[in-house]
């Protein structure tokens, strides 16, 4: 006769009134932000439909952790000659910086129950993405802190920029100073200490 483990107790989890992802408008209504990858309205609709189809609204919920599309992308019509000013607004996008959480799924469930759905969504996104949990995020932050603590090279980007060696402050932006040079355009270098 088999003995099964006692399932975890989820009595402390409180579900919100509307557990499913809400429909996002195409029209901008928020401030601008910096970003590397862009999410179009179609990407958000794909995420919303994929997650809402496979999620039980009685025991789980999903929340957007990004804003609706607000950055205008302009485009000239096909076959138009060069010049004539800037083109009309074609569509709106949401800039997403590396390391940003996009969708949060929670409730009376474990990561293994929704991991396959979230991996499917991550594969369809226009930039590299992965499924993380609270524990895996803590491990990633701990690894970054260990790399900074065990770094034997005294010439770190942080030290060079703060000391203004060779007048580097003239050519770096406040964004680089704040993030210690970890972002190069839309690319992220997690190993830079």
PDB file of C-alpha atoms in Angstrom:
ATOM      1  CA  UNK A   1       0.000   0.000   0.000  1.00  0.00           C
ATOM      2  CA  UNK A   2       1.377   3.408  -0.974  1.00  0.00           C
ATOM      3  CA  UNK A   3       1.651   6.308   1.411  1.00  0.00           C
ATOM      4  CA  UNK A   4       1.442   9.734  -0.167  1.00  0.00           C
ATOM      5  CA  UNK A   5       2.880  12.969   1.165  1.00  0.00           C
ATOM      6  CA  UNK A   6       0.437  15.372   2.734  1.00  0.00           C
ATOM      7  CA  UNK A   7      -0.325  18.139   0.193  1.00  0.00           C
ATOM      8  CA  UNK A   8       0.780  21.652   1.181  1.00  0.00           C
ATOM      9  CA  UNK A   9      -1.714  23.866   2.996  1.00  0.00           C
ATOM     10  CA  UNK A  10      -2.810  26.987   1.096  1.00  0.00           C
ATOM     11  CA  UNK A  11      -5.327  28.384   3.568  1.00  0.00           C
ATOM     12  CA  UNK A  12      -3.274  31.578   4.012  1.00  0.00           C
ATOM     13  CA  UNK A  13      -3.452  32.504   0.279  1.00  0.00           C
ATOM     14  CA  UNK A  14      -6.113  35.113  -0.484  1.00  0.00           C
ATOM     15  CA  UNK A  15      -7.260  35.254  -4.127  1.00  0.00           C
ATOM     16  CA  UNK A  16      -8.115  38.655  -5.655  1.00  0.00           C
ATOM     17  CA  UNK A  17     -11.615  39.399  -6.969  1.00  0.00           C
ATOM     18  CA  UNK A  18     -10.561  39.244 -10.634  1.00  0.00           C
ATOM     19  CA  UNK A  19      -7.981  36.458 -10.908  1.00  0.00           C
ATOM     20  CA  UNK A  20      -7.509  36.484 -14.699  1.00  0.00           C
ATOM     21  CA  UNK A  21      -5.299  38.817 -16.728  1.00  0.00           C
ATOM     22  CA  UNK A  22      -7.206  41.879 -17.851  1.00  0.00           C
ATOM     23  CA  UNK A  23      -7.493  43.080 -21.436  1.00  0.00           C
ATOM     24  CA  UNK A  24      -4.965  45.864 -22.162  1.00  0.00           C
ATOM     25  CA  UNK A  25      -5.740  48.806 -24.412  1.00  0.00           C
ATOM     26  CA  UNK A  26      -3.640  49.661 -27.443  1.00  0.00           C
ATOM     27  CA  UNK A  27      -3.777  53.369 -26.583  1.00  0.00           C
ATOM     28  CA  UNK A  28      -1.018  54.872 -24.398  1.00  0.00           C
ATOM     29  CA  UNK A  29      -1.891  56.264 -20.998  1.00  0.00           C
ATOM     30  CA  UNK A  30       1.397  56.133 -19.064  1.00  0.00           C
ATOM     31  CA  UNK A  31       4.849  57.756 -18.922  1.00  0.00           C
ATOM     32  CA  UNK A  32       7.762  56.770 -21.163  1.00  0.00           C
ATOM     33  CA  UNK A  33      10.538  54.493 -19.941  1.00  0.00           C
ATOM     34  CA  UNK A  34      13.850  53.039 -21.142  1.00  0.00           C
ATOM     35  CA  UNK A  35      13.976  49.485 -22.434  1.00  0.00           C
ATOM     36  CA  UNK A  36      15.786  46.889 -24.491  1.00  0.00           C
ATOM     37  CA  UNK A  37      13.136  44.512 -25.809  1.00  0.00           C
ATOM     38  CA  UNK A  38       9.729  45.587 -27.042  1.00  0.00           C
ATOM     39  CA  UNK A  39       6.396  43.882 -26.373  1.00  0.00           C
ATOM     40  CA  UNK A  40       3.678  44.614 -28.919  1.00  0.00           C
ATOM     41  CA  UNK A  41      -0.016  44.415 -28.144  1.00  0.00           C
ATOM     42  CA  UNK A  42      -0.130  41.039 -29.935  1.00  0.00           C
ATOM     43  CA  UNK A  43       2.495  39.594 -27.575  1.00  0.00           C
ATOM     44  CA  UNK A  44       0.447  40.676 -24.564  1.00  0.00           C
ATOM     45  CA  UNK A  45      -2.704  39.228 -26.071  1.00  0.00           C
ATOM     46  CA  UNK A  46      -0.872  35.925 -26.680  1.00  0.00           C
ATOM     47  CA  UNK A  47       0.261  35.834 -23.036  1.00  0.00           C
ATOM     48  CA  UNK A  48      -3.199  36.720 -21.749  1.00  0.00           C
ATOM     49  CA  UNK A  49      -4.989  34.069 -23.820  1.00  0.00           C
ATOM     50  CA  UNK A  50      -2.415  31.311 -23.162  1.00  0.00           C
ATOM     51  CA  UNK A  51      -2.403  31.827 -19.400  1.00  0.00           C
ATOM     52  CA  UNK A  52      -6.149  32.419 -18.991  1.00  0.00           C
ATOM     53  CA  UNK A  53      -7.042  29.286 -20.992  1.00  0.00           C
ATOM     54  CA  UNK A  54      -4.935  26.990 -18.824  1.00  0.00           C
ATOM     55  CA  UNK A  55      -5.485  28.646 -15.430  1.00  0.00           C
ATOM     56  CA  UNK A  56      -8.213  27.742 -12.961  1.00  0.00           C
ATOM     57  CA  UNK A  57      -9.619  31.075 -11.763  1.00  0.00           C
ATOM     58  CA  UNK A  58     -10.964  29.522  -8.550  1.00  0.00           C
ATOM     59  CA  UNK A  59      -7.537  28.563  -7.212  1.00  0.00           C
ATOM     60  CA  UNK A  60      -5.031  30.814  -9.017  1.00  0.00           C
ATOM     61  CA  UNK A  61      -4.526  34.361 -10.226  1.00  0.00           C
ATOM     62  CA  UNK A  62      -2.293  36.201 -12.700  1.00  0.00           C
ATOM     63  CA  UNK A  63      -1.149  39.835 -12.659  1.00  0.00           C
ATOM     64  CA  UNK A  64       0.623  42.024 -15.210  1.00  0.00           C
ATOM     65  CA  UNK A  65       3.916  43.440 -13.901  1.00  0.00           C
ATOM     66  CA  UNK A  66       4.389  45.714 -16.939  1.00  0.00           C
ATOM     67  CA  UNK A  67       2.433  48.640 -18.326  1.00  0.00           C
ATOM     68  CA  UNK A  68       0.147  48.573 -21.337  1.00  0.00           C
ATOM     69  CA  UNK A  69       1.799  49.661 -24.637  1.00  0.00           C
ATOM     70  CA  UNK A  70       2.655  53.364 -24.463  1.00  0.00           C
ATOM     71  CA  UNK A  71       5.731  54.028 -26.658  1.00  0.00           C
ATOM     72  CA  UNK A  72       4.758  55.090 -30.196  1.00  0.00           C
ATOM     73  CA  UNK A  73       6.545  53.479 -33.150  1.00  0.00           C
ATOM     74  CA  UNK A  74       6.325  55.488 -36.361  1.00  0.00           C
ATOM     75  CA  UNK A  75       6.440  54.142 -39.887  1.00  0.00           C
ATOM     76  CA  UNK A  76       6.054  55.600 -43.339  1.00  0.00           C
ATOM     77  CA  UNK A  77       3.667  53.962 -45.749  1.00  0.00           C
ATOM     78  CA  UNK A  78       4.989  51.430 -48.251  1.00  0.00           C
ATOM     79  CA  UNK A  79       6.455  52.883 -51.445  1.00  0.00           C
ATOM     80  CA  UNK A  80       6.702  56.432 -50.131  1.00  0.00           C
ATOM     81  CA  UNK A  81       9.740  58.492 -51.109  1.00  0.00           C
ATOM     82  CA  UNK A  82      12.385  59.610 -48.641  1.00  0.00           C
ATOM     83  CA  UNK A  83      11.890  62.911 -46.855  1.00  0.00           C
ATOM     84  CA  UNK A  84       8.674  64.631 -45.966  1.00  0.00           C
ATOM     85  CA  UNK A  85       9.191  64.514 -42.207  1.00  0.00           C
ATOM     86  CA  UNK A  86       8.582  61.862 -39.642  1.00  0.00           C
ATOM     87  CA  UNK A  87       6.051  59.155 -40.430  1.00  0.00           C
ATOM     88  CA  UNK A  88       2.739  58.623 -38.699  1.00  0.00           C
ATOM     89  CA  UNK A  89       2.358  56.486 -35.574  1.00  0.00           C
ATOM     90  CA  UNK A  90       2.015  52.873 -36.697  1.00  0.00           C
ATOM     91  CA  UNK A  91       1.622  51.081 -33.361  1.00  0.00           C
ATOM     92  CA  UNK A  92       2.570  51.243 -29.677  1.00  0.00           C
ATOM     93  CA  UNK A  93       4.975  49.010 -27.737  1.00  0.00           C
ATOM     94  CA  UNK A  94       6.055  48.439 -24.148  1.00  0.00           C
ATOM     95  CA  UNK A  95       9.823  48.589 -23.552  1.00  0.00           C
ATOM     96  CA  UNK A  96      11.031  45.801 -21.241  1.00  0.00           C
ATOM     97  CA  UNK A  97      14.430  45.980 -19.589  1.00  0.00           C
ATOM     98  CA  UNK A  98      16.428  42.834 -18.828  1.00  0.00           C
ATOM     99  CA  UNK A  99      15.596  41.330 -15.451  1.00  0.00           C
ATOM    100  CA  UNK A 100      12.058  42.715 -15.424  1.00  0.00           C
ATOM    101  CA  UNK A 101       9.171  40.499 -14.275  1.00  0.00           C
ATOM    102  CA  UNK A 102       6.447  40.442 -16.916  1.00  0.00           C
ATOM    103  CA  UNK A 103       3.642  38.281 -15.498  1.00  0.00           C
ATOM    104  CA  UNK A 104       3.096  37.088 -11.948  1.00  0.00           C
ATOM    105  CA  UNK A 105       1.086  33.907 -11.388  1.00  0.00           C
ATOM    106  CA  UNK A 106       0.141  32.804  -7.884  1.00  0.00           C
ATOM    107  CA  UNK A 107      -2.522  31.280  -5.713  1.00  0.00           C
ATOM    108  CA  UNK A 108      -3.110  27.828  -4.290  1.00  0.00           C
ATOM    109  CA  UNK A 109      -0.612  26.077  -6.541  1.00  0.00           C
ATOM    110  CA  UNK A 110       3.045  25.210  -6.876  1.00  0.00           C
ATOM    111  CA  UNK A 111       5.502  26.263  -9.564  1.00  0.00           C
ATOM    112  CA  UNK A 112       5.465  22.832 -11.206  1.00  0.00           C
ATOM    113  CA  UNK A 113       1.754  23.159 -11.991  1.00  0.00           C
ATOM    114  CA  UNK A 114       2.153  26.320 -14.090  1.00  0.00           C
ATOM    115  CA  UNK A 115       5.769  25.987 -15.220  1.00  0.00           C
ATOM    116  CA  UNK A 116       4.881  24.359 -18.543  1.00  0.00           C
ATOM    117  CA  UNK A 117       2.441  27.165 -19.408  1.00  0.00           C
ATOM    118  CA  UNK A 118       4.930  29.876 -18.475  1.00  0.00           C
ATOM    119  CA  UNK A 119       7.724  28.168 -20.436  1.00  0.00           C
ATOM    120  CA  UNK A 120       5.463  28.083 -23.490  1.00  0.00           C
ATOM    121  CA  UNK A 121       4.813  31.820 -23.101  1.00  0.00           C
ATOM    122  CA  UNK A 122       8.543  32.528 -22.588  1.00  0.00           C
ATOM    123  CA  UNK A 123       9.444  30.742 -25.843  1.00  0.00           C
ATOM    124  CA  UNK A 124       7.035  32.918 -27.833  1.00  0.00           C
ATOM    125  CA  UNK A 125       8.345  36.247 -26.527  1.00  0.00           C
ATOM    126  CA  UNK A 126      10.554  38.362 -28.835  1.00  0.00           C
ATOM    127  CA  UNK A 127      13.473  38.326 -26.361  1.00  0.00           C
ATOM    128  CA  UNK A 128      15.036  35.668 -24.114  1.00  0.00           C
ATOM    129  CA  UNK A 129      12.913  34.980 -21.037  1.00  0.00           C
ATOM    130  CA  UNK A 130      12.736  32.334 -18.339  1.00  0.00           C
ATOM    131  CA  UNK A 131      10.426  31.188 -15.577  1.00  0.00           C
ATOM    132  CA  UNK A 132      11.525  32.203 -12.080  1.00  0.00           C
ATOM    133  CA  UNK A 133      10.199  31.684  -8.583  1.00  0.00           C
ATOM    134  CA  UNK A 134      10.787  33.645  -5.415  1.00  0.00           C
ATOM    135  CA  UNK A 135      13.470  31.150  -4.386  1.00  0.00           C
ATOM    136  CA  UNK A 136      15.285  31.230  -7.740  1.00  0.00           C
ATOM    137  CA  UNK A 137      15.310  35.049  -7.684  1.00  0.00           C
ATOM    138  CA  UNK A 138      16.867  34.973  -4.209  1.00  0.00           C
ATOM    139  CA  UNK A 139      19.527  32.514  -5.450  1.00  0.00           C
ATOM    140  CA  UNK A 140      20.326  34.753  -8.446  1.00  0.00           C
ATOM    141  CA  UNK A 141      20.722  37.805  -6.183  1.00  0.00           C
ATOM    142  CA  UNK A 142      22.906  35.811  -3.799  1.00  0.00           C
ATOM    143  CA  UNK A 143      25.161  34.673  -6.676  1.00  0.00           C
ATOM    144  CA  UNK A 144      25.541  38.280  -7.851  1.00  0.00           C
ATOM    145  CA  UNK A 145      26.446  39.380  -4.308  1.00  0.00           C
ATOM    146  CA  UNK A 146      29.010  36.551  -4.057  1.00  0.00           C
ATOM    147  CA  UNK A 147      30.594  37.589  -7.368  1.00  0.00           C
ATOM    148  CA  UNK A 148      30.926  41.150  -6.101  1.00  0.00           C
ATOM    149  CA  UNK A 149      32.344  40.013  -2.736  1.00  0.00           C
ATOM    150  CA  UNK A 150      34.850  37.550  -4.251  1.00  0.00           C
ATOM    151  CA  UNK A 151      36.043  39.850  -7.023  1.00  0.00           C
ATOM    152  CA  UNK A 152      39.843  40.131  -6.887  1.00  0.00           C
ATOM    153  CA  UNK A 153      40.161  42.703  -9.649  1.00  0.00           C
ATOM    154  CA  UNK A 154      40.491  46.157  -8.055  1.00  0.00           C
ATOM    155  CA  UNK A 155      39.534  47.888 -11.327  1.00  0.00           C
ATOM    156  CA  UNK A 156      35.765  47.596 -11.264  1.00  0.00           C
ATOM    157  CA  UNK A 157      33.483  49.737 -13.398  1.00  0.00           C
ATOM    158  CA  UNK A 158      31.951  51.154 -10.223  1.00  0.00           C
ATOM    159  CA  UNK A 159      35.322  52.324  -8.859  1.00  0.00           C
ATOM    160  CA  UNK A 160      36.507  53.733 -12.186  1.00  0.00           C
ATOM    161  CA  UNK A 161      33.269  55.662 -12.761  1.00  0.00           C
ATOM    162  CA  UNK A 162      32.963  56.989  -9.198  1.00  0.00           C
ATOM    163  CA  UNK A 163      36.608  58.138  -9.175  1.00  0.00           C
ATOM    164  CA  UNK A 164      36.209  59.694 -12.647  1.00  0.00           C
ATOM    165  CA  UNK A 165      39.412  58.055 -13.858  1.00  0.00           C
ATOM    166  CA  UNK A 166      40.598  59.421 -17.226  1.00  0.00           C
ATOM    167  CA  UNK A 167      37.574  61.749 -17.229  1.00  0.00           C
ATOM    168  CA  UNK A 168      35.174  58.894 -17.981  1.00  0.00           C
ATOM    169  CA  UNK A 169      32.207  60.803 -16.557  1.00  0.00           C
ATOM    170  CA  UNK A 170      32.172  62.940 -19.699  1.00  0.00           C
ATOM    171  CA  UNK A 171      31.216  59.977 -21.870  1.00  0.00           C
ATOM    172  CA  UNK A 172      29.041  57.790 -19.625  1.00  0.00           C
ATOM    173  CA  UNK A 173      25.410  58.484 -18.885  1.00  0.00           C
ATOM    174  CA  UNK A 174      23.743  58.648 -15.466  1.00  0.00           C
ATOM    175  CA  UNK A 175      22.111  55.342 -16.454  1.00  0.00           C
ATOM    176  CA  UNK A 176      25.562  53.713 -16.735  1.00  0.00           C
ATOM    177  CA  UNK A 177      26.633  55.251 -13.434  1.00  0.00           C
ATOM    178  CA  UNK A 178      23.539  53.894 -11.677  1.00  0.00           C
ATOM    179  CA  UNK A 179      23.746  50.378 -13.185  1.00  0.00           C
ATOM    180  CA  UNK A 180      27.577  50.147 -13.060  1.00  0.00           C
ATOM    181  CA  UNK A 181      27.859  49.524 -16.816  1.00  0.00           C
ATOM    182  CA  UNK A 182      25.856  46.281 -16.790  1.00  0.00           C
ATOM    183  CA  UNK A 183      23.694  47.420 -19.717  1.00  0.00           C
ATOM    184  CA  UNK A 184      25.169  48.041 -23.169  1.00  0.00           C
ATOM    185  CA  UNK A 185      22.307  49.336 -25.262  1.00  0.00           C
ATOM    186  CA  UNK A 186      19.660  46.639 -25.064  1.00  0.00           C
ATOM    187  CA  UNK A 187      22.154  43.950 -24.010  1.00  0.00           C
ATOM    188  CA  UNK A 188      22.699  42.916 -20.388  1.00  0.00           C
ATOM    189  CA  UNK A 189      26.026  41.706 -19.013  1.00  0.00           C
ATOM    190  CA  UNK A 190      25.250  39.976 -15.687  1.00  0.00           C
ATOM    191  CA  UNK A 191      28.898  39.030 -15.062  1.00  0.00           C
ATOM    192  CA  UNK A 192      30.119  42.623 -14.857  1.00  0.00           C
ATOM    193  CA  UNK A 193      30.947  43.407 -11.237  1.00  0.00           C
TER     194      UNK A 193
END
